[in-house]
XYZ file of N, CA and C in Angstrom:
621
model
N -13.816 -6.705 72.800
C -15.268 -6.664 72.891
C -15.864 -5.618 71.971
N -14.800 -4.387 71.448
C -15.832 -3.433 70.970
C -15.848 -4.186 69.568
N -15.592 -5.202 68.997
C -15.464 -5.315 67.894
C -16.828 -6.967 67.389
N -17.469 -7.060 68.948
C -17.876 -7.975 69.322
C -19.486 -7.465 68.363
N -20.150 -8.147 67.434
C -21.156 -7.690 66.464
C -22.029 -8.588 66.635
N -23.407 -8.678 66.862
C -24.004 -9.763 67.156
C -25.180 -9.459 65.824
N -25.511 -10.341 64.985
C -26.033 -9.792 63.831
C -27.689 -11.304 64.522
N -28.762 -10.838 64.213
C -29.921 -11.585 64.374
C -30.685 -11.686 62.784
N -30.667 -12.775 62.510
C -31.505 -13.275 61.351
C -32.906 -13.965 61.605
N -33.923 -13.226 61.063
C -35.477 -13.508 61.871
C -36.026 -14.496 60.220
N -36.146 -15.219 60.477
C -37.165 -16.428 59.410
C -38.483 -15.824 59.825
N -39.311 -15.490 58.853
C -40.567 -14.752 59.264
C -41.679 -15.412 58.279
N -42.577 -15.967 58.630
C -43.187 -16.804 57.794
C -44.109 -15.787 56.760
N -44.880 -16.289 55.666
C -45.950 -14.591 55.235
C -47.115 -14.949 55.838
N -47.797 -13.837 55.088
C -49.172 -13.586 55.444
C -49.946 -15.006 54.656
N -50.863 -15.442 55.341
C -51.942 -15.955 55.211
C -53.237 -15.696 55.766
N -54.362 -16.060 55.578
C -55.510 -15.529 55.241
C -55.887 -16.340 56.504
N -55.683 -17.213 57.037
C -55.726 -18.154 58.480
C -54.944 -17.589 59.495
N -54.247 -16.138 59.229
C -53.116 -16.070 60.563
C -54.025 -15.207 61.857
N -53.831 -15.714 62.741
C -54.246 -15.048 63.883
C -53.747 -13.522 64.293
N -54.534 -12.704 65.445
C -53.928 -11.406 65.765
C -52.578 -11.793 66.083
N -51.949 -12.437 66.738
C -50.833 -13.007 67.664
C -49.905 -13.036 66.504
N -50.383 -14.038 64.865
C -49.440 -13.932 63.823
C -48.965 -12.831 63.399
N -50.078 -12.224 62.460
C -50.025 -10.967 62.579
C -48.980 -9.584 63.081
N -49.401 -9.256 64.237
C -48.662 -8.903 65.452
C -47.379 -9.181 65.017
N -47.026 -10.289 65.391
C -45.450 -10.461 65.306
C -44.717 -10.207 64.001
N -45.442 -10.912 62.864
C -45.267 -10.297 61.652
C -44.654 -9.177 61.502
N -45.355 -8.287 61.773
C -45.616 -6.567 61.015
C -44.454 -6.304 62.379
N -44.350 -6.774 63.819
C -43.066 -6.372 64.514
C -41.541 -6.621 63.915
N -41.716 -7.914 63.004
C -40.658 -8.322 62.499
C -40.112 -7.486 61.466
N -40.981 -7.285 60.806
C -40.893 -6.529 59.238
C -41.090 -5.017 59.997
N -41.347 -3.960 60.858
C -41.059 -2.446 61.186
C -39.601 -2.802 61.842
N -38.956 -3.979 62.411
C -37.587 -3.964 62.972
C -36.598 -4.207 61.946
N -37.249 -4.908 60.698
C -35.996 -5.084 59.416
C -35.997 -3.742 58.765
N -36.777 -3.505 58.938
C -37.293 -1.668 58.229
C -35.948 -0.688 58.761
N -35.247 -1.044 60.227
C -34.889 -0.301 60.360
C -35.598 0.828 61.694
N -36.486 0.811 62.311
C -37.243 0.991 63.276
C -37.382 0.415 64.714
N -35.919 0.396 65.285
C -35.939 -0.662 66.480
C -36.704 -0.205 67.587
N -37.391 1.178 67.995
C -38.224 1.585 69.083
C -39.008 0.989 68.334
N -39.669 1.395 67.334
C -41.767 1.303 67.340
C -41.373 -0.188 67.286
N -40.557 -1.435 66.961
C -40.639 -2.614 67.247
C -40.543 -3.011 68.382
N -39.915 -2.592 69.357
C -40.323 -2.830 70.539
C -41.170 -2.492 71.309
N -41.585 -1.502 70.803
C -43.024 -0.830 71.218
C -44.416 -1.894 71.090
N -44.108 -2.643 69.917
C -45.023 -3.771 69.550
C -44.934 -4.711 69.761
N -43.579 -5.241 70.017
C -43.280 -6.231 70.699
C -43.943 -6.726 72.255
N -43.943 -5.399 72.572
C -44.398 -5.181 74.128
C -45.899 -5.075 74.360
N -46.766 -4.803 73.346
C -48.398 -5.025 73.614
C -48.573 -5.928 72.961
N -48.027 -6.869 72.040
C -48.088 -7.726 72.217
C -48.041 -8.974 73.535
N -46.773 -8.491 73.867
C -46.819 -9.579 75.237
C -47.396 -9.124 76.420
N -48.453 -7.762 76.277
C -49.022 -7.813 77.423
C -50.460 -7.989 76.775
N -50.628 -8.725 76.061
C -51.767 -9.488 75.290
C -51.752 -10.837 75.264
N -50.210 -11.356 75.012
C -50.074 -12.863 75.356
C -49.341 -12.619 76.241
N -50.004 -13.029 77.604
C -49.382 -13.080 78.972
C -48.654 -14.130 78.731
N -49.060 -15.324 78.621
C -48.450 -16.830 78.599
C -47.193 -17.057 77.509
N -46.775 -16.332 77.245
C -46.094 -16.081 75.740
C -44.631 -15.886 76.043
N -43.485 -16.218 76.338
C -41.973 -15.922 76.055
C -41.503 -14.995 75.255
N -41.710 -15.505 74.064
C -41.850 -14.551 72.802
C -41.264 -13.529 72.491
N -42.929 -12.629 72.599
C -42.664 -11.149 72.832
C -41.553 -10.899 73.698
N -41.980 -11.018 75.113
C -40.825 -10.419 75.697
C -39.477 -10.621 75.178
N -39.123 -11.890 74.559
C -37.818 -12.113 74.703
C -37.340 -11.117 73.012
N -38.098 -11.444 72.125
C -37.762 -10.107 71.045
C -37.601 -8.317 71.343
N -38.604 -8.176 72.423
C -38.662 -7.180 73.025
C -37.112 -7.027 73.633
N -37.062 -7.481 74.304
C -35.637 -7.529 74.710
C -34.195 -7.777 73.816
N -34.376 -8.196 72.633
C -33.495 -8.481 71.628
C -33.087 -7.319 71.101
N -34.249 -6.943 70.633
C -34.659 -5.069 69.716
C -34.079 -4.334 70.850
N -33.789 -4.002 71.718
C -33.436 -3.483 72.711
C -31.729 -3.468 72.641
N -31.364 -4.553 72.686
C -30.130 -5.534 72.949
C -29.141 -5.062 72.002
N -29.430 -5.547 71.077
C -29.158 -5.246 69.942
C -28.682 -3.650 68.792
N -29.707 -3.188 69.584
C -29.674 -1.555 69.116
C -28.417 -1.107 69.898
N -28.585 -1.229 71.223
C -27.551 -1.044 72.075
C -26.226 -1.164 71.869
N -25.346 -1.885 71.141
C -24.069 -2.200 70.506
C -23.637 -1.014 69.916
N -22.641 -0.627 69.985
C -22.327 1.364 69.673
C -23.004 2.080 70.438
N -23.881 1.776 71.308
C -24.163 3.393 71.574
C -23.180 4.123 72.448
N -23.214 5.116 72.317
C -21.801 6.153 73.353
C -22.055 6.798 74.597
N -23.423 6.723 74.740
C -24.159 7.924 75.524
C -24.585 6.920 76.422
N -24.027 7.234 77.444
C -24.415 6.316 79.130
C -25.800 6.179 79.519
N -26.579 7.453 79.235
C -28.052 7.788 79.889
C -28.920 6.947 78.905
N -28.462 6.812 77.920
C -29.037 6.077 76.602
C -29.194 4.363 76.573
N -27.607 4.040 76.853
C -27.796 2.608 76.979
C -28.541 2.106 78.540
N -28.072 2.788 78.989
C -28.694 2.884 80.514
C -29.863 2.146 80.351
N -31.097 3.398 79.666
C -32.131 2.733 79.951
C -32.612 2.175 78.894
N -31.535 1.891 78.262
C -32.406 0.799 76.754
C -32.094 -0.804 77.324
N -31.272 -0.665 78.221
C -30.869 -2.364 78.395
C -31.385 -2.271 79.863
N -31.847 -1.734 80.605
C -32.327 -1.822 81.774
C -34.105 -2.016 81.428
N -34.539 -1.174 80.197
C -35.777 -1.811 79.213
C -35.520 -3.471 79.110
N -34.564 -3.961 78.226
C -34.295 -5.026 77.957
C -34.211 -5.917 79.156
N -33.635 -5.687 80.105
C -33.456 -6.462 81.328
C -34.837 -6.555 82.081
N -35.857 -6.086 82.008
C -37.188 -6.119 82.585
C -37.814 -6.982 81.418
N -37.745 -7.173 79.947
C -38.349 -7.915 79.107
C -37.613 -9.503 79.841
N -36.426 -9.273 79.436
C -35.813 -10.371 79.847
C -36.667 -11.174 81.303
N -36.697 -10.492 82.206
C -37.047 -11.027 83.775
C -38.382 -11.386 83.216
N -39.359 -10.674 82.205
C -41.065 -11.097 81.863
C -40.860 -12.678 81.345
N -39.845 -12.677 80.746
C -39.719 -13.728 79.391
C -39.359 -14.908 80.642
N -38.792 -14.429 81.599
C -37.956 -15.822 82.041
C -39.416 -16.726 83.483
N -39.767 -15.153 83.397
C -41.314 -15.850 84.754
C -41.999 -16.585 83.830
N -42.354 -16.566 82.556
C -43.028 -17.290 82.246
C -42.572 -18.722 81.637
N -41.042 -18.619 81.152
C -40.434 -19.813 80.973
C -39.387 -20.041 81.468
N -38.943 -20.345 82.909
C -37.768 -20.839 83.128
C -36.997 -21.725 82.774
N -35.377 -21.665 83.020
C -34.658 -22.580 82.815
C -35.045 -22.433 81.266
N -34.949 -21.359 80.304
C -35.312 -21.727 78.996
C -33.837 -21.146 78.387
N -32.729 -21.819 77.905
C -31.660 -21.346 77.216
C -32.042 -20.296 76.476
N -32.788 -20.222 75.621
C -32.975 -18.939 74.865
C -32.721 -17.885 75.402
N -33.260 -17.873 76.651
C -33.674 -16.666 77.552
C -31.973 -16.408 77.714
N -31.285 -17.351 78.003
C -30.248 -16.945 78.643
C -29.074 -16.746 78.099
N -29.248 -17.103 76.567
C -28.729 -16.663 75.941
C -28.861 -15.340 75.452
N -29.837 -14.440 75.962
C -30.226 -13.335 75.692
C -29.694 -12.501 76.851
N -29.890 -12.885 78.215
C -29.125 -12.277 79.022
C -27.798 -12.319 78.986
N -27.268 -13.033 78.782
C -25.580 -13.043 78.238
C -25.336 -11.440 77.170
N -26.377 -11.618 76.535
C -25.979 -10.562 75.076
C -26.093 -9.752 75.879
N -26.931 -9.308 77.096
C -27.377 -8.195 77.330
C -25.688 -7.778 78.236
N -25.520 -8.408 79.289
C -24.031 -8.361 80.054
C -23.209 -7.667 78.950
N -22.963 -8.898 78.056
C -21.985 -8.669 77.128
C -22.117 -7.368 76.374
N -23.006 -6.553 75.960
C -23.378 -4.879 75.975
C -22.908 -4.195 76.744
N -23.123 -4.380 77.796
C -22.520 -4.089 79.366
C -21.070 -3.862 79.118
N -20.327 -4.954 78.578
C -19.011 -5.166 78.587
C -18.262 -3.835 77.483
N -19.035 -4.093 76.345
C -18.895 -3.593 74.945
C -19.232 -2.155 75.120
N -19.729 -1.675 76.250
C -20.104 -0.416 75.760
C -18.572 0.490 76.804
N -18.270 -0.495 78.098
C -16.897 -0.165 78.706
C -16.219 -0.694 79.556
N -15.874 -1.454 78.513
C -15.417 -2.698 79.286
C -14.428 -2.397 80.407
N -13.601 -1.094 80.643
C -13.179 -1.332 82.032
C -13.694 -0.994 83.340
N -14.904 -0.787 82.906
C -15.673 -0.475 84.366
C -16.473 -1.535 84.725
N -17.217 -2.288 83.188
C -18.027 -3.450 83.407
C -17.443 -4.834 83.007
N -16.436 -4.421 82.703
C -15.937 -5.983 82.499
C -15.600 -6.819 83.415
N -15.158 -6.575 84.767
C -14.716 -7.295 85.721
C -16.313 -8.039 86.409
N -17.082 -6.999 86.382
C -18.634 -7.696 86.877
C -19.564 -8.302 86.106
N -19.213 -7.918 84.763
C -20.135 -8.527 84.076
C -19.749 -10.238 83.405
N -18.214 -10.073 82.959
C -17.804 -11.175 82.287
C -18.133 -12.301 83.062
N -17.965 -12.357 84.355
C -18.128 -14.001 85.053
C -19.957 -14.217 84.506
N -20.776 -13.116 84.676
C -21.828 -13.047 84.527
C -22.455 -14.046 83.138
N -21.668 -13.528 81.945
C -21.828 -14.512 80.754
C -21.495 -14.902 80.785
N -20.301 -15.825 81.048
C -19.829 -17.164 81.241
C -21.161 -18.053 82.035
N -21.616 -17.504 83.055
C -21.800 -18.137 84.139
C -23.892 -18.893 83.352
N -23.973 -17.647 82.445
C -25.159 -17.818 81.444
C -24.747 -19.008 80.811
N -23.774 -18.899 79.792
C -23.482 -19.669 78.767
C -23.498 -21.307 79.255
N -22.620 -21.291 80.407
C -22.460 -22.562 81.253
C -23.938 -23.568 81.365
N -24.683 -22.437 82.185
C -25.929 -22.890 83.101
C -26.852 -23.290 81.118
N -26.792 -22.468 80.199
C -27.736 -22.511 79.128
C -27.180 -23.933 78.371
N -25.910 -24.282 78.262
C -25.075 -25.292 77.839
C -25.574 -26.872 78.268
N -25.579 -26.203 80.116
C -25.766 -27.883 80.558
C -27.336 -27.613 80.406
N -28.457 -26.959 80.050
C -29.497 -27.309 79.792
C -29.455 -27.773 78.398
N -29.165 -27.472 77.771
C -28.963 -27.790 76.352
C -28.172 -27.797 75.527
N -27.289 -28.511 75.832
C -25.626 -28.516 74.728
C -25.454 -28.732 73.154
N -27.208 -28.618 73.113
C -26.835 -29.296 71.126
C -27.956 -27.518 70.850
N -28.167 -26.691 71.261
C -28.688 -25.454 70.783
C -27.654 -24.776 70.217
N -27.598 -24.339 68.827
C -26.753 -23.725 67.977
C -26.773 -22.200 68.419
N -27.553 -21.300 69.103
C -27.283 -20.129 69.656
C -26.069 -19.911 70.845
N -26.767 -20.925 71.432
C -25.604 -21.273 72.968
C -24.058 -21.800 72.516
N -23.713 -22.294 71.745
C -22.655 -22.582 70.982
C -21.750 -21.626 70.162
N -22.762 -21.020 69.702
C -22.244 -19.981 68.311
C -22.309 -18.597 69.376
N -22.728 -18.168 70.465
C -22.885 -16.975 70.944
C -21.422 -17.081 71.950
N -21.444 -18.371 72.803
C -20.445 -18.699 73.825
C -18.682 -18.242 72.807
N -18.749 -18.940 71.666
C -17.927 -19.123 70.989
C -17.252 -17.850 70.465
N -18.530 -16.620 70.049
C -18.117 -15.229 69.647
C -17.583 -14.839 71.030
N -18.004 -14.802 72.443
C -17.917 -14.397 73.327
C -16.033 -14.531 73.442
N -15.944 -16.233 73.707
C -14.434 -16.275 73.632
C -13.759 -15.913 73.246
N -14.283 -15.920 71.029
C -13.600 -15.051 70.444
C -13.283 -13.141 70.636
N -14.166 -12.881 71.374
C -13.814 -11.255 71.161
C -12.740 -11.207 72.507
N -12.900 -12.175 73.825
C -12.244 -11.924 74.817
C -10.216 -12.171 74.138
N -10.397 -12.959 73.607
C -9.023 -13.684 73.140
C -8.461 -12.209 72.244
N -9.774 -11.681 71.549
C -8.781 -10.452 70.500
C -8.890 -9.858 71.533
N -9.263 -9.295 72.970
C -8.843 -7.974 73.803
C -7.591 -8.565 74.164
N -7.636 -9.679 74.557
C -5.880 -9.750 75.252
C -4.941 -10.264 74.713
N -5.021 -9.924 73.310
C -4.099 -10.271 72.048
C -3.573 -12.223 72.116
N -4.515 -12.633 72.126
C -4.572 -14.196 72.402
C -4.996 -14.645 71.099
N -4.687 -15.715 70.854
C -5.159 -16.965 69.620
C -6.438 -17.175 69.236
N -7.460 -16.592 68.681
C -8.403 -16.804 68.675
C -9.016 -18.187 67.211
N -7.995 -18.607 66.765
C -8.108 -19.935 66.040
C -8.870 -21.220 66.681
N -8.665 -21.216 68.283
C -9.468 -22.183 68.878
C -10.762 -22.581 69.296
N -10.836 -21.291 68.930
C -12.838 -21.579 69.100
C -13.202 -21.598 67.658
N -12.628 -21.922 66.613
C -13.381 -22.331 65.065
C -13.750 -23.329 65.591
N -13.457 -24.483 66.088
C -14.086 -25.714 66.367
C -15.456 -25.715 66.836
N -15.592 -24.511 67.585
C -16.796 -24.236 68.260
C -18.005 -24.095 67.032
N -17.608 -22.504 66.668
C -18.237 -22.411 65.326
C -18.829 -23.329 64.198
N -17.446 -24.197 63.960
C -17.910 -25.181 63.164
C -19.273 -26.335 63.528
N -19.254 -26.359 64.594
C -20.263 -26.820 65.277
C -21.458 -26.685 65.783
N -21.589 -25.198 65.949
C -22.853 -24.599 65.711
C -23.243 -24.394 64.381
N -22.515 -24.136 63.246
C -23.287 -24.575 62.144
C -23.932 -25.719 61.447
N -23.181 -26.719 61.861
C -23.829 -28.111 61.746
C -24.898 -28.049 62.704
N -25.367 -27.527 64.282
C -26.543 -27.747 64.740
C -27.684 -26.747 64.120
N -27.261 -25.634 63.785
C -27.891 -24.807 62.467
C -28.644 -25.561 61.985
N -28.089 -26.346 61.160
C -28.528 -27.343 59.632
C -29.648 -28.332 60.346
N -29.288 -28.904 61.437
C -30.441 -29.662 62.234
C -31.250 -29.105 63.124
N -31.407 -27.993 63.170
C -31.937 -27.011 63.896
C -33.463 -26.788 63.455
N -34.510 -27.267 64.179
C -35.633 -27.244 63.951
C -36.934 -27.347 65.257
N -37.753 -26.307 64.568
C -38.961 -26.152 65.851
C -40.396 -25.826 65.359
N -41.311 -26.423 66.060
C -42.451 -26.286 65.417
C -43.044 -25.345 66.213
N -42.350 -24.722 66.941
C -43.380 -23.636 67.620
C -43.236 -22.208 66.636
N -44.043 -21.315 66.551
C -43.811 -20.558 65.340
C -43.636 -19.266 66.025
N -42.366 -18.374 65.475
C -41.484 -17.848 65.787
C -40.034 -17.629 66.938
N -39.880 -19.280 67.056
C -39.208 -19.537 67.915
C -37.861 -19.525 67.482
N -37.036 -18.768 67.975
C -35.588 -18.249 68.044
C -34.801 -18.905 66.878
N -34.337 -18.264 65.855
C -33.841 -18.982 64.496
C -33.098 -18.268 63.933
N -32.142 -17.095 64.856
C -30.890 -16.289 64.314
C -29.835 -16.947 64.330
N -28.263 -16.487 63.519
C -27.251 -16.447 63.966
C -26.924 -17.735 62.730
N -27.270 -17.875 61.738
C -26.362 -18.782 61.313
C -25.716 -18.185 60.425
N -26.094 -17.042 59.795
C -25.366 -15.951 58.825
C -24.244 -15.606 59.573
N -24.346 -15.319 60.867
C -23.175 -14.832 61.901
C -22.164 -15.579 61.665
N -22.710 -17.059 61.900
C -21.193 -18.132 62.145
C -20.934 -18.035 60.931
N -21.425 -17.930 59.644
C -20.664 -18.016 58.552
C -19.507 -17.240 58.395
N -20.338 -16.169 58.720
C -19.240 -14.738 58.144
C -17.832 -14.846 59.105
N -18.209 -15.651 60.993
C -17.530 -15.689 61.405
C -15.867 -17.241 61.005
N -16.613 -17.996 60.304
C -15.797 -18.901 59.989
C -14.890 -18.381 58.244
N -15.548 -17.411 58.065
C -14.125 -16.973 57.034
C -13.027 -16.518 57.872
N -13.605 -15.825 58.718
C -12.384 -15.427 59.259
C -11.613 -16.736 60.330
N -12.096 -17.509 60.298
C -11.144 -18.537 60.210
C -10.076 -19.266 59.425
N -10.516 -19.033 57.807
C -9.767 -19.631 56.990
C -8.758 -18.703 56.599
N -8.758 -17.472 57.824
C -7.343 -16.786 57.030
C -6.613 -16.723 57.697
């Protein structure tokens, strides 16, 4: 698990002269988090979504920026409350859209942090936990290339802790990149990471 890297690729549309506060907003959150700035992006992330109540969104980036940062950290009091932050975005994101895979593919990442930061204290409680995500996000939607390509790293990092074969989930991989390629949404800024991931992750298949 410690070797477990979850890399997010944000498609960010530009500026136009028609974009709303809401565009906007997310914009300039996207571009201060590529900057390198993962608080003040979640910082914006978060008045944002208490501006769009009705919105998934925010919260669920809010919770990403969170998520995400979290991977290495060493300091208990630290991750503590950066993913216990994240886990309250998460619970905003999911009242307003249930049953939404995205979401739960986000709570998985968050466990799986959990796992990664020590795994022998949290691995026994947390692992059924992402599985049990991946499953429930799967049978809602089995052709989403996140839920595929995230389930698939998951297996893969469990297989390198217990010195197991990890050749068998390329199939997986390979398959979330093909739903990649057909992977399309007209809602605008709706979840569109991870295909750089499976790439980088399918070289290391071919060796």
């Amino acid at each position: 698990m410690k070797h477990l890297i979850i890399i997010a690729t944000i498609l960010v549309s530009g500026f136009v002269q028609s974009q709303t506060n809401y565009e906007k907003g997310m914009n300039k959150a996207f571009e201060i988090w590529s900057s390198g700035n993962p608080i003040e992006a979640s910082n914006l992330f978060e008045r944002i979504a208490n501006a769009e109540v009705d919105n998934w969104l925010p919260p669920y980036y809010a919770a990403q920026v969170n998520i995400l940062s979290s991977f290495g950290e060493k300091d208990k009091e630290k991750i503590t409350a950066q993913l216990k932050k994240a886990q309250d975005f998460i619970n905003d994101a999911t009242a307003i859209s249930k049953n939404n895979p995205e979401i739960m593919v986000m709570q998985a990442l968050l466990y799986t942090a959990w796992v990664a930061f020590d795994g022998a204290n949290y691995g026994m409680t947390m692992s059924p936990k992402v599985i049990e995500q991946y499953a429930k996000a799967k049978a809602i939607d089995p052709n989403n290339p996140r839920v595929i390509y995230c389930e698939a790293e998951w297996n893969i990092g469990g297989a390198r802790f217990f010195g197991q074969d990890t050749s068998v989930f390329c199939k997986d991989l390979e398959k979330a990149l093909e739903l990649f390629a057909n992977f399309k949404s007209e809602i605008a800024f709706y979840p569109n990471w991870g295909k750089e991931r499976v790439e980088m992750l399918l070289e290391s298949c071919k060796k």
